[in-house]
């Protein structure tokens, strides 16, 4: 049962950052422009040596004016998994919404997820579709789980065969992540897949067939997609 005075639909956004000064303002705008706002936003910085943290701090008044609790955690450079774990540790809400610093959400993301929470009370994890924005500007829909995910079959086996969970499109119970031990920081990549596999046996997943975010390709971001290296880690 939720603790007293805790919003059972309260959301903490956890966003790891690392040298993303050229695009972090874009991410900030997507949070502040939500039609229904998150309760708190935690930027967990992974030892940036550019202007990333300063840019976030310059927006502090805007978060406070919107009644969003803002935290900026400064960490040593250990990778996105460690940064996320540090952000999760201080999150005060029952739900964690992951957002990579190079991605953005559609304005109605939080609103639609909260509506789904009301309608699916037994679910402890939500996943929505995204739009993949390539470096050259081309766009294509990412309909996660479509014609693949079957709620009547083992989620572990389905995820082992294909990782259809996208980090910036996942909102789940904080306790679900904590009980699984968080992200494995010893892995060079594929830390998200490893976490989903650990969570899978306790995950009650609901997929929202709506494009509520943009999965943006950025060179050199904290969550840059080194596909070749990731392949070997997954193996």
Coordinates of C-alpha atoms in Angstrom, one line a residue:
X1 CA 0.0 0.0 0.0
X2 CA 1.2 3.6 -0.8
X3 CA 2.5 5.5 2.2
X4 CA 0.4 8.3 3.7
X5 CA 0.4 11.5 1.7
X6 CA 2.1 9.8 -1.3
X7 CA 0.4 10.2 -4.6
X8 CA -0.2 6.7 -6.0
X9 CA 0.2 8.2 -9.5
X10 CA 3.2 10.4 -8.6
X11 CA 6.0 10.3 -11.1
X12 CA 9.7 10.9 -10.7
X13 CA 11.6 11.5 -14.0
X14 CA 15.1 10.2 -14.0
X15 CA 17.3 11.7 -16.7
X16 CA 21.1 10.8 -16.9
X17 CA 23.2 13.5 -18.5
X18 CA 26.7 13.7 -19.9
X19 CA 28.2 16.5 -22.0
X20 CA 24.9 17.2 -23.7
X21 CA 24.9 21.0 -23.6
X22 CA 24.0 21.2 -27.3
X23 CA 20.6 19.5 -26.8
X24 CA 19.7 19.3 -23.1
X25 CA 17.5 22.5 -23.4
X26 CA 15.4 20.6 -25.9
X27 CA 14.8 17.8 -23.3
X28 CA 14.0 20.4 -20.6
X29 CA 11.4 22.0 -22.8
X30 CA 9.7 18.7 -23.4
X31 CA 9.3 18.2 -19.7
X32 CA 8.1 21.7 -19.0
X33 CA 5.6 21.6 -21.9
X34 CA 3.8 18.5 -20.6
X35 CA 0.0 19.0 -20.4
X36 CA 0.1 17.1 -17.1
X37 CA 3.4 17.7 -15.2
X38 CA 5.6 15.1 -13.4
X39 CA 6.0 15.5 -9.6
X40 CA 9.7 15.7 -9.8
X41 CA 12.6 15.7 -12.2
X42 CA 16.0 14.3 -11.3
X43 CA 18.9 15.1 -13.7
X44 CA 21.7 12.7 -12.7
X45 CA 24.9 14.1 -14.3
X46 CA 27.7 11.6 -15.1
X47 CA 30.6 14.0 -14.6
X48 CA 30.0 16.4 -17.5
X49 CA 32.8 18.9 -18.2
X50 CA 30.8 21.1 -20.5
X51 CA 27.9 23.5 -19.8
X52 CA 25.2 20.8 -19.2
X53 CA 24.7 21.3 -15.5
X54 CA 24.7 25.1 -15.8
X55 CA 22.0 25.0 -18.5
X56 CA 19.8 22.8 -16.2
X57 CA 20.4 25.2 -13.3
X58 CA 19.4 28.2 -15.4
X59 CA 16.0 26.6 -15.8
X60 CA 15.5 25.9 -12.0
X61 CA 13.1 28.8 -11.6
X62 CA 10.9 27.5 -14.4
X63 CA 10.6 24.1 -12.8
X64 CA 9.8 25.6 -9.4
X65 CA 7.2 27.9 -11.0
X66 CA 5.6 24.8 -12.4
X67 CA 5.6 23.2 -9.0
X68 CA 8.0 20.5 -10.2
X69 CA 10.7 19.5 -7.7
X70 CA 14.0 19.6 -9.4
X71 CA 17.2 17.7 -8.3
X72 CA 20.5 18.0 -10.0
X73 CA 22.9 15.2 -8.9
X74 CA 26.6 15.6 -9.7
X75 CA 28.4 12.2 -10.0
X76 CA 31.8 11.0 -11.1
X77 CA 31.9 9.6 -14.6
X78 CA 30.7 6.0 -14.4
X79 CA 28.3 5.6 -17.2
X80 CA 24.5 5.9 -17.7
X81 CA 23.6 2.9 -15.5
X82 CA 25.3 4.4 -12.5
X83 CA 23.8 7.8 -13.2
X84 CA 20.3 6.3 -13.4
X85 CA 20.8 4.3 -10.2
X86 CA 21.8 7.4 -8.3
X87 CA 18.8 9.2 -9.6
X88 CA 16.5 6.3 -8.7
X89 CA 17.9 6.2 -5.2
X90 CA 16.7 9.7 -4.4
X91 CA 13.4 9.6 -6.2
X92 CA 10.5 10.2 -3.8
X93 CA 7.6 9.1 -6.0
X94 CA 6.2 5.6 -6.5
X95 CA 6.7 5.6 -10.3
X96 CA 9.9 6.2 -12.3
X97 CA 9.8 7.6 -15.8
X98 CA 13.1 7.1 -17.6
X99 CA 14.2 9.8 -20.1
X100 CA 17.5 9.9 -21.9
X101 CA 18.9 13.4 -22.3
X102 CA 19.0 13.0 -26.1
X103 CA 15.3 12.0 -26.3
X104 CA 12.1 14.0 -25.9
X105 CA 8.5 13.4 -25.0
X106 CA 5.3 14.5 -26.7
X107 CA 3.4 17.1 -24.7
X108 CA 0.7 14.6 -23.7
X109 CA 3.1 11.8 -22.5
X110 CA 2.5 12.1 -18.7
X111 CA -1.2 12.7 -19.2
X112 CA -1.7 9.5 -21.3
X113 CA 0.4 7.4 -19.0
X114 CA -1.5 8.5 -15.9
X115 CA -4.7 7.8 -17.6
X116 CA -3.4 4.3 -18.4
X117 CA -2.5 3.9 -14.7
X118 CA -6.1 4.6 -13.7
X119 CA -7.4 2.1 -16.2
X120 CA -4.8 -0.7 -15.5
X121 CA -4.5 -0.7 -11.7
X122 CA -2.7 -4.1 -11.7
X123 CA 0.1 -2.9 -14.1
X124 CA 3.4 -1.9 -12.6
X125 CA 5.1 -1.1 -15.9
X126 CA 4.0 0.9 -19.0
X127 CA 5.5 1.2 -22.4
X128 CA 4.5 3.5 -25.3
X129 CA 5.4 3.8 -28.9
X130 CA 8.0 6.3 -30.2
X131 CA 9.1 8.1 -33.3
X132 CA 12.7 7.4 -34.3
X133 CA 14.5 10.6 -35.5
X134 CA 17.7 9.9 -37.4
X135 CA 20.7 12.2 -37.5
X136 CA 19.7 13.1 -41.2
X137 CA 16.2 14.1 -40.0
X138 CA 14.4 11.1 -41.3
X139 CA 11.6 9.8 -39.1
X140 CA 10.0 6.4 -38.7
X141 CA 7.5 5.0 -36.1
X142 CA 8.7 2.6 -33.5
X143 CA 5.7 0.5 -32.5
X144 CA 7.2 -1.3 -29.6
X145 CA 5.8 -4.8 -29.2
X146 CA 3.3 -4.6 -32.1
X147 CA 2.7 -8.1 -33.5
X148 CA 5.2 -9.4 -31.1
X149 CA 4.4 -9.0 -27.4
X150 CA 1.9 -11.5 -26.1
X151 CA 0.8 -10.9 -22.5
X152 CA -0.2 -14.6 -22.2
X153 CA 3.3 -15.8 -22.8
X154 CA 6.5 -15.6 -20.7
X155 CA 7.8 -12.0 -20.8
X156 CA 11.3 -13.2 -20.0
X157 CA 11.5 -15.4 -23.1
X158 CA 10.0 -12.7 -25.3
X159 CA 12.6 -10.1 -24.1
X160 CA 15.4 -12.6 -24.4
X161 CA 14.5 -13.1 -28.0
X162 CA 13.9 -9.4 -28.7
X163 CA 14.3 -6.3 -26.5
X164 CA 11.2 -4.3 -27.4
X165 CA 11.4 -2.1 -24.3
X166 CA 12.9 1.4 -25.0
X167 CA 14.2 3.1 -22.0
X168 CA 12.7 6.6 -22.6
X169 CA 9.3 4.9 -23.3
X170 CA 9.2 3.0 -20.0
X171 CA 7.4 4.1 -16.8
X172 CA 7.5 1.6 -14.0
X173 CA 7.2 1.3 -10.2
X174 CA 10.3 2.3 -8.4
X175 CA 10.0 -0.8 -6.2
X176 CA 10.1 -3.0 -9.3
X177 CA 13.5 -1.5 -10.3
X178 CA 14.9 -1.6 -6.8
X179 CA 13.9 -5.2 -6.1
X180 CA 15.7 -6.2 -9.4
X181 CA 18.9 -4.5 -8.1
X182 CA 18.9 -1.6 -10.6
X183 CA 21.2 -1.3 -13.6
X184 CA 24.3 -3.4 -13.7
X185 CA 27.1 -0.9 -14.0
X186 CA 29.7 -3.5 -14.8
X187 CA 28.3 -4.0 -18.2
X188 CA 29.7 -1.7 -21.0
X189 CA 26.3 -1.5 -22.6
X190 CA 22.9 -3.3 -22.8
X191 CA 22.4 -2.4 -19.2
X192 CA 18.7 -1.7 -19.9
X193 CA 18.0 -5.1 -21.4
X194 CA 19.7 -6.8 -18.4
X195 CA 17.5 -4.8 -16.1
X196 CA 14.3 -5.7 -18.0
X197 CA 15.3 -9.4 -17.9
X198 CA 15.7 -9.2 -14.1
X199 CA 12.4 -7.4 -13.7
X200 CA 10.4 -9.5 -16.2
X201 CA 9.2 -12.2 -13.8
X202 CA 7.5 -9.5 -11.6
X203 CA 6.5 -7.2 -14.4
X204 CA 2.9 -6.7 -15.3
X205 CA 3.3 -4.8 -18.6
X206 CA 0.8 -2.6 -20.4
X207 CA 1.7 -1.3 -23.8
X208 CA 0.2 2.0 -24.9
X209 CA -0.3 2.0 -28.7
X210 CA 0.4 5.7 -29.0
X211 CA 3.5 7.6 -30.2
X212 CA 4.3 9.7 -27.1
X213 CA 8.1 10.3 -27.5
X214 CA 10.9 10.8 -29.9
X215 CA 13.9 8.5 -29.9
X216 CA 16.6 10.9 -31.2
X217 CA 19.9 9.8 -32.7
X218 CA 22.8 11.9 -31.3
X219 CA 26.5 11.2 -31.8
X220 CA 28.4 11.0 -28.5
X221 CA 25.4 11.1 -26.1
X222 CA 25.4 9.3 -22.8
X223 CA 23.1 6.7 -24.3
X224 CA 24.7 6.6 -27.7
X225 CA 23.8 3.3 -29.5
X226 CA 27.1 1.4 -30.1
X227 CA 25.2 -1.4 -31.9
X228 CA 28.2 -3.7 -32.7
X229 CA 29.5 -3.6 -29.0
X230 CA 26.0 -3.9 -27.7
X231 CA 25.5 -7.1 -29.8
X232 CA 28.4 -8.8 -28.1
X233 CA 27.3 -7.7 -24.6
X234 CA 23.8 -9.1 -25.3
X235 CA 25.3 -12.4 -26.4

